[in-house]
Amino acid sequence: MADDSEEEVVLHWLVSRRWGQRSILDEETTRRRRFWVHPIVSQRYRKGHFHSLYKDLRLHPEKFFAFCRMSLGTFDCLLSSLRTVLTFMDTNMRRSITPEERLIVTLRFLATGNSFASLHFEFLLGTSTISRIVRHTCQVIWEQLRETVMPQPKVDDWLRIAEGFNLSAQFPNCLGAMDGKHIRVKKPPHSGSRFFNYKHFFSIVLMAVADSNYKFIMVDIGAYGSTADARIFSASRMGERLRANQLAIPESRRLPGSAGPSAPFVFVADEGFALTNHVMRPFPKRGLDVRRRIYNYRLTRARRYVECTFGILSSKWRVFLSSIQMDPENATRVIQACVVLHNFTRIHEASSSVDLDDFPTTTVLGLDRTLHRRPGTAGIAVRELYADYFLSPEGSLPWQRDAIRGSV
C-alpha cells in the first residue's frame, strides 16, 4: 500500500509538472499573439523603406542603382517581366504586398546579404513574411527568366562565343571557360561532412561555364562542398550532355591560319578537371618546357574569364560575401536568382570594361584539386595540337615569351 501511495504521489507530481509547462507555453503563445499586426509593423506605409524611399529613389538614378544594384531602366524591365507572377489579390483582412515592394525587398537582400531580422526593421514587414517573399521571388526569377537570359546555345551561338574568345583571349575554337565556386552556407542539420570543403567551411558549389562577355552560358548549382570539381561536372547535366554529344557543339575546324588537322571546339578549365577531347586543362607544373609553358599561359588567359565572372557576381550581389543563412534548397534558389540577374544586367546595361588584373587567378576560386584522372588518348592529342599551334608562327603572340619569363 505504501508503494502504491508513493507511485500515486509521483504520478500526480509528473502530471502537475506537465500541466504547468503547458500553462507556461500557453501564456507565452498568448503573449506572442497579443497583436494582429505589431504596432511597429503597422507603420510600414509611413516609415517603411519602400514606402518612404522608393519614389524618391526613382528621382535619383545613381542612388537607385546603389540601392538595388541595377539601373532604373533595368529594374523596370525586370519588374515588367515578373509583375504577373508577383501580383496577389487583396483580402478582407489585409492588402497584398505589391510586386514593386516584393522585388525591392528581394533585391535588397541579394545586394546586401542582410539578415531577415535586419530587413524586418528596415521595411517593417514580418521576418517570416520577408523570408517567404525572398524565397518565392528568387524562384520566380529563375523560372521566368532563365530561358531568356541563359538559353541553351545552338551551333550559331557556340560559333559566336568562340569568335569572342578568339578576339579577346586569342584562344581559337574556345566554347567557354569552366570552373566552380564554393558558396558559403550555414551547416545543414544532420549533414555530417558532406558540405564541409577543404577550405574548412560549409558550402555548396556553383559550377559554371562563362563566355568572353562575362555572362554565364551553363550552370549547375547545389553540389556538396566536399565533392571534387571533376566529379561535380561529370555528374552534372551539362557533363552528361557533353559526353552524349547533345550540346550542339560545332564540327571540328582548322585553327586560324593553320594548314594542319582540324581541331575540336573545347572548353578551357584548370587542373581539377579531366582532360578530354572537348575539355582542355593545363600541363602538369613539373618539368615544363617553353612549349608547354606557353600553352598554359594561353589557356590561363582564356580560363580567367570565368573567374572574373565570379568576381563580378560576388561584388554586385553581396549576399555571397558572407554565409547564406538558409538550408541548401533555399540557398540554391538564391544562387539561381543571382546568376539570372547577373546575365540580365549584363544584357540590359552598358557593360563597362573589366580589368582582368583585378581578378587574379589564385584568389577567386577554390575547389578541391585532389581528384586526378589519367587523361584519355584523344584529350592528350588535342592538347598537343593546341600546344603546337600556339608555338607556330600562325598562332603565336608577340608577347607570350615575355609573359612566361620567370614562370615555373
GROMACS .gro file of N, CA and C in nm, residues 146-252:
model
  321
  146ARG      N    1   1.517   3.234  -6.685
  146ARG     CA    2   1.633   3.150  -6.718
  146ARG      C    3   1.645   3.126  -6.868
  147GLU      N    4   1.536   3.088  -6.933
  147GLU     CA    5   1.541   3.058  -7.076
  147GLU      C    6   1.567   3.183  -7.160
  148THR      N    7   1.535   3.299  -7.105
  148THR     CA    8   1.555   3.423  -7.180
  148THR      C    9   1.700   3.470  -7.175
  149VAL      N   10   1.760   3.468  -7.057
  149VAL     CA   11   1.894   3.524  -7.040
  149VAL      C   12   2.004   3.418  -7.045
  150MET      N   13   1.968   3.291  -7.036
  150MET     CA   14   2.068   3.184  -7.039
  150MET      C   15   2.013   3.064  -7.117
  151PRO      N   16   1.980   3.085  -7.244
  151PRO     CA   17   1.923   2.975  -7.324
  151PRO      C   18   2.029   2.872  -7.359
  152GLN      N   19   1.984   2.753  -7.393
  152GLN     CA   20   2.076   2.650  -7.438
  152GLN      C   21   2.135   2.691  -7.572
  153PRO      N   22   2.269   2.707  -7.582
  153PRO     CA   23   2.328   2.753  -7.709
  153PRO      C   24   2.306   2.655  -7.823
  154LYS      N   25   2.287   2.711  -7.940
  154LYS     CA   26   2.282   2.633  -8.063
  154LYS      C   27   2.415   2.650  -8.136
  155VAL      N   28   2.428   2.589  -8.253
  155VAL     CA   29   2.556   2.591  -8.324
  155VAL      C   30   2.601   2.734  -8.351
  156ASP      N   31   2.511   2.819  -8.399
  156ASP     CA   32   2.548   2.958  -8.428
  156ASP      C   33   2.590   3.032  -8.301
  157ASP      N   34   2.525   3.001  -8.189
  157ASP     CA   35   2.563   3.065  -8.063
  157ASP      C   36   2.703   3.023  -8.021
  158TRP      N   37   2.734   2.894  -8.033
  158TRP     CA   38   2.867   2.847  -7.997
  158TRP      C   39   2.974   2.913  -8.085
  159LEU      N   40   2.945   2.927  -8.214
  159LEU     CA   41   3.042   2.991  -8.304
  159LEU      C   42   3.065   3.137  -8.266
  160ARG      N   43   2.960   3.205  -8.225
  160ARG     CA   44   2.973   3.344  -8.182
  160ARG      C   45   3.054   3.354  -8.052
  161ILE      N   46   3.033   3.261  -7.960
  161ILE     CA   47   3.111   3.258  -7.835
  161ILE      C   48   3.259   3.231  -7.866
  162ALA      N   49   3.284   3.137  -7.957
  162ALA     CA   50   3.422   3.104  -7.994
  162ALA      C   51   3.491   3.223  -8.058
  163GLU      N   52   3.420   3.299  -8.140
  163GLU     CA   53   3.478   3.418  -8.202
  163GLU      C   54   3.514   3.521  -8.096
  164GLY      N   55   3.430   3.532  -7.993
  164GLY     CA   56   3.460   3.626  -7.885
  164GLY      C   57   3.587   3.589  -7.810
  165PHE      N   58   3.607   3.460  -7.782
  165PHE     CA   59   3.729   3.419  -7.714
  165PHE      C   60   3.851   3.437  -7.804
  166ASN      N   61   3.835   3.416  -7.932
  166ASN     CA   62   3.948   3.435  -8.022
  166ASN      C   63   3.991   3.581  -8.028
  167LEU      N   64   3.894   3.673  -8.024
  167LEU     CA   65   3.926   3.815  -8.030
  167LEU      C   66   3.980   3.868  -7.898
  168SER      N   67   3.924   3.824  -7.786
  168SER     CA   68   3.961   3.883  -7.658
  168SER      C   69   4.072   3.809  -7.586
  169ALA      N   70   4.079   3.677  -7.603
  169ALA     CA   71   4.180   3.597  -7.533
  169ALA      C   72   4.276   3.527  -7.626
  170GLN      N   73   4.257   3.542  -7.757
  170GLN     CA   74   4.342   3.479  -7.857
  170GLN      C   75   4.352   3.327  -7.836
  171PHE      N   76   4.236   3.267  -7.801
  171PHE     CA   77   4.227   3.122  -7.789
  171PHE      C   78   4.117   3.076  -7.884
  172PRO      N   79   4.155   3.024  -8.002
  172PRO     CA   80   4.054   2.986  -8.102
  172PRO      C   81   3.979   2.860  -8.062
  173ASN      N   82   3.861   2.844  -8.122
  173ASN     CA   83   3.778   2.725  -8.101
  173ASN      C   84   3.742   2.703  -7.954
  174CYS      N   85   3.734   2.810  -7.879
  174CYS     CA   86   3.701   2.800  -7.735
  174CYS      C   87   3.553   2.829  -7.716
  175LEU      N   88   3.482   2.736  -7.654
  175LEU     CA   89   3.338   2.749  -7.633
  175LEU      C   90   3.302   2.807  -7.498
  176GLY      N   91   3.398   2.824  -7.410
  176GLY     CA   92   3.368   2.880  -7.279
  176GLY      C   93   3.475   2.844  -7.178
  177ALA      N   94   3.481   2.924  -7.073
  177ALA     CA   95   3.572   2.899  -6.961
  177ALA      C   96   3.492   2.835  -6.848
  178MET      N   97   3.541   2.726  -6.795
  178MET     CA   98   3.466   2.646  -6.698
  178MET      C   99   3.538   2.638  -6.565
  179ASP      N  100   3.463   2.656  -6.457
  179ASP     CA  101   3.519   2.643  -6.324
  179ASP      C  102   3.404   2.638  -6.224
  180GLY      N  103   3.438   2.631  -6.097
  180GLY     CA  104   3.337   2.625  -5.991
  180GLY      C  105   3.371   2.719  -5.878
  181LYS      N  106   3.272   2.752  -5.799
  181LYS     CA  107   3.290   2.844  -5.687
  181LYS      C  108   3.216   2.790  -5.566
  182HIS      N  109   3.284   2.789  -5.452
  182HIS     CA  110   3.221   2.750  -5.327
  182HIS      C  111   3.136   2.865  -5.274
  183ILE      N  112   3.008   2.840  -5.249
  183ILE     CA  113   2.919   2.938  -5.189
  183ILE      C  114   2.899   2.900  -5.044
  184ARG      N  115   2.940   2.986  -4.955
  184ARG     CA  116   2.935   2.956  -4.812
  184ARG      C  117   2.790   2.951  -4.762
  185VAL      N  118   2.753   2.846  -4.691
  185VAL     CA  119   2.620   2.832  -4.632
  185VAL      C  120   2.636   2.788  -4.487
  186LYS      N  121   2.529   2.804  -4.409
  186LYS     CA  122   2.532   2.752  -4.273
  186LYS      C  123   2.523   2.600  -4.277
  187LYS      N  124   2.576   2.535  -4.175
  187LYS     CA  125   2.579   2.389  -4.173
  187LYS      C  126   2.437   2.333  -4.169
  188PRO      N  127   2.398   2.254  -4.268
  188PRO     CA  128   2.266   2.191  -4.263
  188PRO      C  129   2.263   2.087  -4.150
  189PRO      N  130   2.154   2.075  -4.079
  189PRO     CA  131   2.148   1.977  -3.970
  189PRO      C  132   2.160   1.834  -4.021
  190HIS      N  133   2.230   1.752  -3.943
  190HIS     CA  134   2.244   1.609  -3.972
  190HIS      C  135   2.309   1.584  -4.109
  191SER      N  136   2.396   1.674  -4.151
  191SER     CA  137   2.460   1.658  -4.283
  191SER      C  138   2.600   1.600  -4.274
  192GLY      N  139   2.651   1.582  -4.154
  192GLY     CA  140   2.785   1.529  -4.141
  192GLY      C  141   2.888   1.620  -4.206
  193SER      N  142   2.976   1.562  -4.286
  193SER     CA  143   3.082   1.639  -4.352
  193SER      C  144   3.057   1.659  -4.501
  194ARG      N  145   2.934   1.628  -4.547
  194ARG     CA  146   2.908   1.635  -4.692
  194ARG      C  147   2.926   1.776  -4.747
  195PHE      N  148   2.891   1.878  -4.670
  195PHE     CA  149   2.902   2.016  -4.718
  195PHE      C  150   3.032   2.082  -4.674
  196PHE      N  151   3.117   2.010  -4.602
  196PHE     CA  152   3.239   2.069  -4.546
  196PHE      C  153   3.351   2.056  -4.648
  197ASN      N  154   3.402   2.171  -4.698
  197ASN     CA  155   3.502   2.164  -4.805
  197ASN      C  156   3.644   2.170  -4.748
  198TYR      N  157   3.739   2.159  -4.838
  198TYR     CA  158   3.879   2.153  -4.794
  198TYR      C  159   3.930   2.286  -4.739
  199LYS      N  160   3.855   2.393  -4.759
  199LYS     CA  161   3.891   2.522  -4.701
  199LYS      C  162   3.835   2.540  -4.560
  200HIS      N  163   3.770   2.435  -4.511
  200HIS     CA  164   3.722   2.431  -4.373
  200HIS      C  165   3.602   2.522  -4.349
  201PHE      N  166   3.510   2.527  -4.443
  201PHE     CA  167   3.380   2.587  -4.417
  201PHE      C  168   3.275   2.510  -4.497
  202PHE      N  169   3.149   2.531  -4.464
  202PHE     CA  170   3.039   2.458  -4.527
  202PHE      C  171   2.995   2.533  -4.653
  203SER      N  172   2.972   2.459  -4.760
  203SER     CA  173   2.941   2.526  -4.886
  203SER      C  174   2.865   2.434  -4.979
  204ILE      N  175   2.799   2.498  -5.076
  204ILE     CA  176   2.751   2.429  -5.195
  204ILE      C  177   2.823   2.489  -5.314
  205VAL      N  178   2.827   2.417  -5.425
  205VAL     CA  179   2.913   2.456  -5.536
  205VAL      C  180   2.830   2.510  -5.652
  206LEU      N  181   2.875   2.624  -5.704
  206LEU     CA  182   2.823   2.679  -5.829
  206LEU      C  183   2.922   2.642  -5.939
  207MET      N  184   2.886   2.546  -6.023
  207MET     CA  185   2.968   2.507  -6.137
  207MET      C  186   2.916   2.581  -6.260
  208ALA      N  187   3.006   2.648  -6.333
  208ALA     CA  188   2.959   2.736  -6.440
  208ALA      C  189   3.053   2.736  -6.558
  209VAL      N  190   2.995   2.766  -6.674
  209VAL     CA  191   3.069   2.795  -6.796
  209VAL      C  192   3.035   2.938  -6.835
  210ALA      N  193   3.138   3.021  -6.859
  210ALA     CA  194   3.118   3.163  -6.890
  210ALA      C  195   3.178   3.195  -7.026
  211ASP      N  196   3.124   3.301  -7.089
  211ASP     CA  197   3.178   3.344  -7.218
  211ASP      C  198   3.271   3.463  -7.199
  212SER      N  199   3.319   3.520  -7.309
  212SER     CA  200   3.415   3.629  -7.301
  212SER      C  201   3.351   3.762  -7.266
  213ASN      N  202   3.219   3.766  -7.258
  213ASN     CA  203   3.147   3.886  -7.214
  213ASN      C  204   3.106   3.877  -7.068
  214TYR      N  205   3.165   3.782  -6.995
  214TYR     CA  206   3.139   3.765  -6.852
  214TYR      C  207   2.994   3.729  -6.823
  215LYS      N  208   2.934   3.652  -6.911
  215LYS     CA  209   2.799   3.602  -6.889
  215LYS      C  210   2.805   3.450  -6.872
  216PHE      N  211   2.713   3.400  -6.792
  216PHE     CA  212   2.705   3.256  -6.772
  216PHE      C  213   2.635   3.191  -6.891
  217ILE      N  214   2.694   3.083  -6.941
  217ILE     CA  215   2.635   3.006  -7.050
  217ILE      C  216   2.556   2.888  -6.995
  218MET      N  217   2.616   2.814  -6.903
  218MET     CA  218   2.553   2.699  -6.838
  218MET      C  219   2.597   2.697  -6.693
  219VAL      N  220   2.508   2.650  -6.605
  219VAL     CA  221   2.542   2.639  -6.463
  219VAL      C  222   2.486   2.510  -6.406
  220ASP      N  223   2.551   2.463  -6.302
  220ASP     CA  224   2.499   2.354  -6.220
  220ASP      C  225   2.519   2.397  -6.075
  221ILE      N  226   2.412   2.396  -5.997
  221ILE     CA  227   2.414   2.455  -5.863
  221ILE      C  228   2.365   2.354  -5.761
  222GLY      N  229   2.435   2.346  -5.647
  222GLY     CA  230   2.385   2.269  -5.535
  222GLY      C  231   2.466   2.148  -5.496
  223ALA      N  232   2.577   2.119  -5.562
  223ALA     CA  233   2.657   2.003  -5.526
  223ALA      C  234   2.720   2.022  -5.388
  224TYR      N  235   2.748   1.912  -5.320
  224TYR     CA  236   2.809   1.918  -5.188
  224TYR      C  237   2.946   1.986  -5.196
  225GLY      N  238   2.980   2.065  -5.095
  225GLY     CA  239   3.109   2.132  -5.093
  225GLY      C  240   3.226   2.039  -5.083
  226SER      N  241   3.205   1.916  -5.033
  226SER     CA  242   3.316   1.822  -5.018
  226SER      C  243   3.350   1.748  -5.147
  227THR      N  244   3.268   1.768  -5.252
  227THR     CA  245   3.287   1.693  -5.376
  227THR      C  246   3.388   1.763  -5.466
  228ALA      N  247   3.476   1.686  -5.528
  228ALA     CA  248   3.575   1.742  -5.620
  228ALA      C  249   3.507   1.793  -5.746
  229ASP      N  250   3.566   1.896  -5.807
  229ASP     CA  251   3.503   1.960  -5.921
  229ASP      C  252   3.488   1.867  -6.041
  230ALA      N  253   3.580   1.776  -6.061
  230ALA     CA  254   3.569   1.683  -6.173
  230ALA      C  255   3.447   1.593  -6.157
  231ARG      N  256   3.423   1.549  -6.035
  231ARG     CA  257   3.306   1.465  -6.010
  231ARG      C  258   3.177   1.546  -6.026
  232ILE      N  259   3.179   1.672  -5.981
  232ILE     CA  260   3.061   1.756  -5.996
  232ILE      C  261   3.026   1.774  -6.142
  233PHE      N  262   3.126   1.807  -6.222
  233PHE     CA  263   3.100   1.827  -6.365
  233PHE      C  264   3.056   1.697  -6.431
  234SER      N  265   3.118   1.587  -6.396
  234SER     CA  266   3.083   1.460  -6.457
  234SER      C  267   2.938   1.421  -6.427
  235ALA      N  268   2.892   1.451  -6.304
  235ALA     CA  269   2.756   1.414  -6.265
  235ALA      C  270   2.652   1.519  -6.304
  236SER      N  271   2.696   1.635  -6.348
  236SER     CA  272   2.602   1.742  -6.381
  236SER      C  273   2.533   1.714  -6.514
  237ARG      N  274   2.424   1.786  -6.538
  237ARG     CA  275   2.350   1.769  -6.663
  237ARG      C  276   2.435   1.812  -6.782
  238MET      N  277   2.513   1.921  -6.766
  238MET     CA  278   2.594   1.966  -6.879
  238MET      C  279   2.707   1.866  -6.907
  239GLY      N  280   2.761   1.801  -6.803
  239GLY     CA  281   2.862   1.699  -6.826
  239GLY      C  282   2.806   1.577  -6.896
  240GLU      N  283   2.686   1.538  -6.855
  240GLU     CA  284   2.621   1.424  -6.920
  240GLU      C  285   2.589   1.455  -7.066
  241ARG      N  286   2.542   1.576  -7.092
  241ARG     CA  287   2.507   1.611  -7.229
  241ARG      C  288   2.632   1.625  -7.316
  242LEU      N  289   2.742   1.669  -7.257
  242LEU     CA  290   2.866   1.677  -7.333
  242LEU      C  291   2.914   1.539  -7.375
  243ARG      N  292   2.909   1.443  -7.282
  243ARG     CA  293   2.951   1.306  -7.315
  243ARG      C  294   2.859   1.242  -7.418
  244ALA      N  295   2.731   1.281  -7.415
  244ALA     CA  296   2.635   1.222  -7.508
  244ALA      C  297   2.625   1.301  -7.639
  245ASN      N  298   2.712   1.400  -7.657
  245ASN     CA  299   2.711   1.483  -7.779
  245ASN      C  300   2.576   1.549  -7.803
  246GLN      N  301   2.517   1.604  -7.697
  246GLN     CA  302   2.386   1.667  -7.705
  246GLN      C  303   2.392   1.819  -7.684
  247LEU      N  304   2.511   1.878  -7.692
  247LEU     CA  305   2.525   2.022  -7.671
  247LEU      C  306   2.529   2.101  -7.801
  248ALA      N  307   2.508   2.037  -7.911
  248ALA     CA  308   2.509   2.104  -8.043
  248ALA      C  309   2.643   2.172  -8.070
  249ILE      N  310   2.752   2.108  -8.027
  249ILE     CA  311   2.885   2.164  -8.048
  249ILE      C  312   2.919   2.158  -8.198
  250PRO      N  313   2.975   2.266  -8.254
  250PRO     CA  314   3.009   2.267  -8.397
  250PRO      C  315   3.112   2.160  -8.433
  251GLU      N  316   3.115   2.127  -8.559
  251GLU     CA  317   3.213   2.030  -8.609
  251GLU      C  318   3.354   2.090  -8.598
  252SER      N  319   3.451   2.004  -8.586
  252SER     CA  320   3.591   2.047  -8.578
  252SER      C  321   3.628   2.128  -8.702
   0.00000   0.00000   0.00000
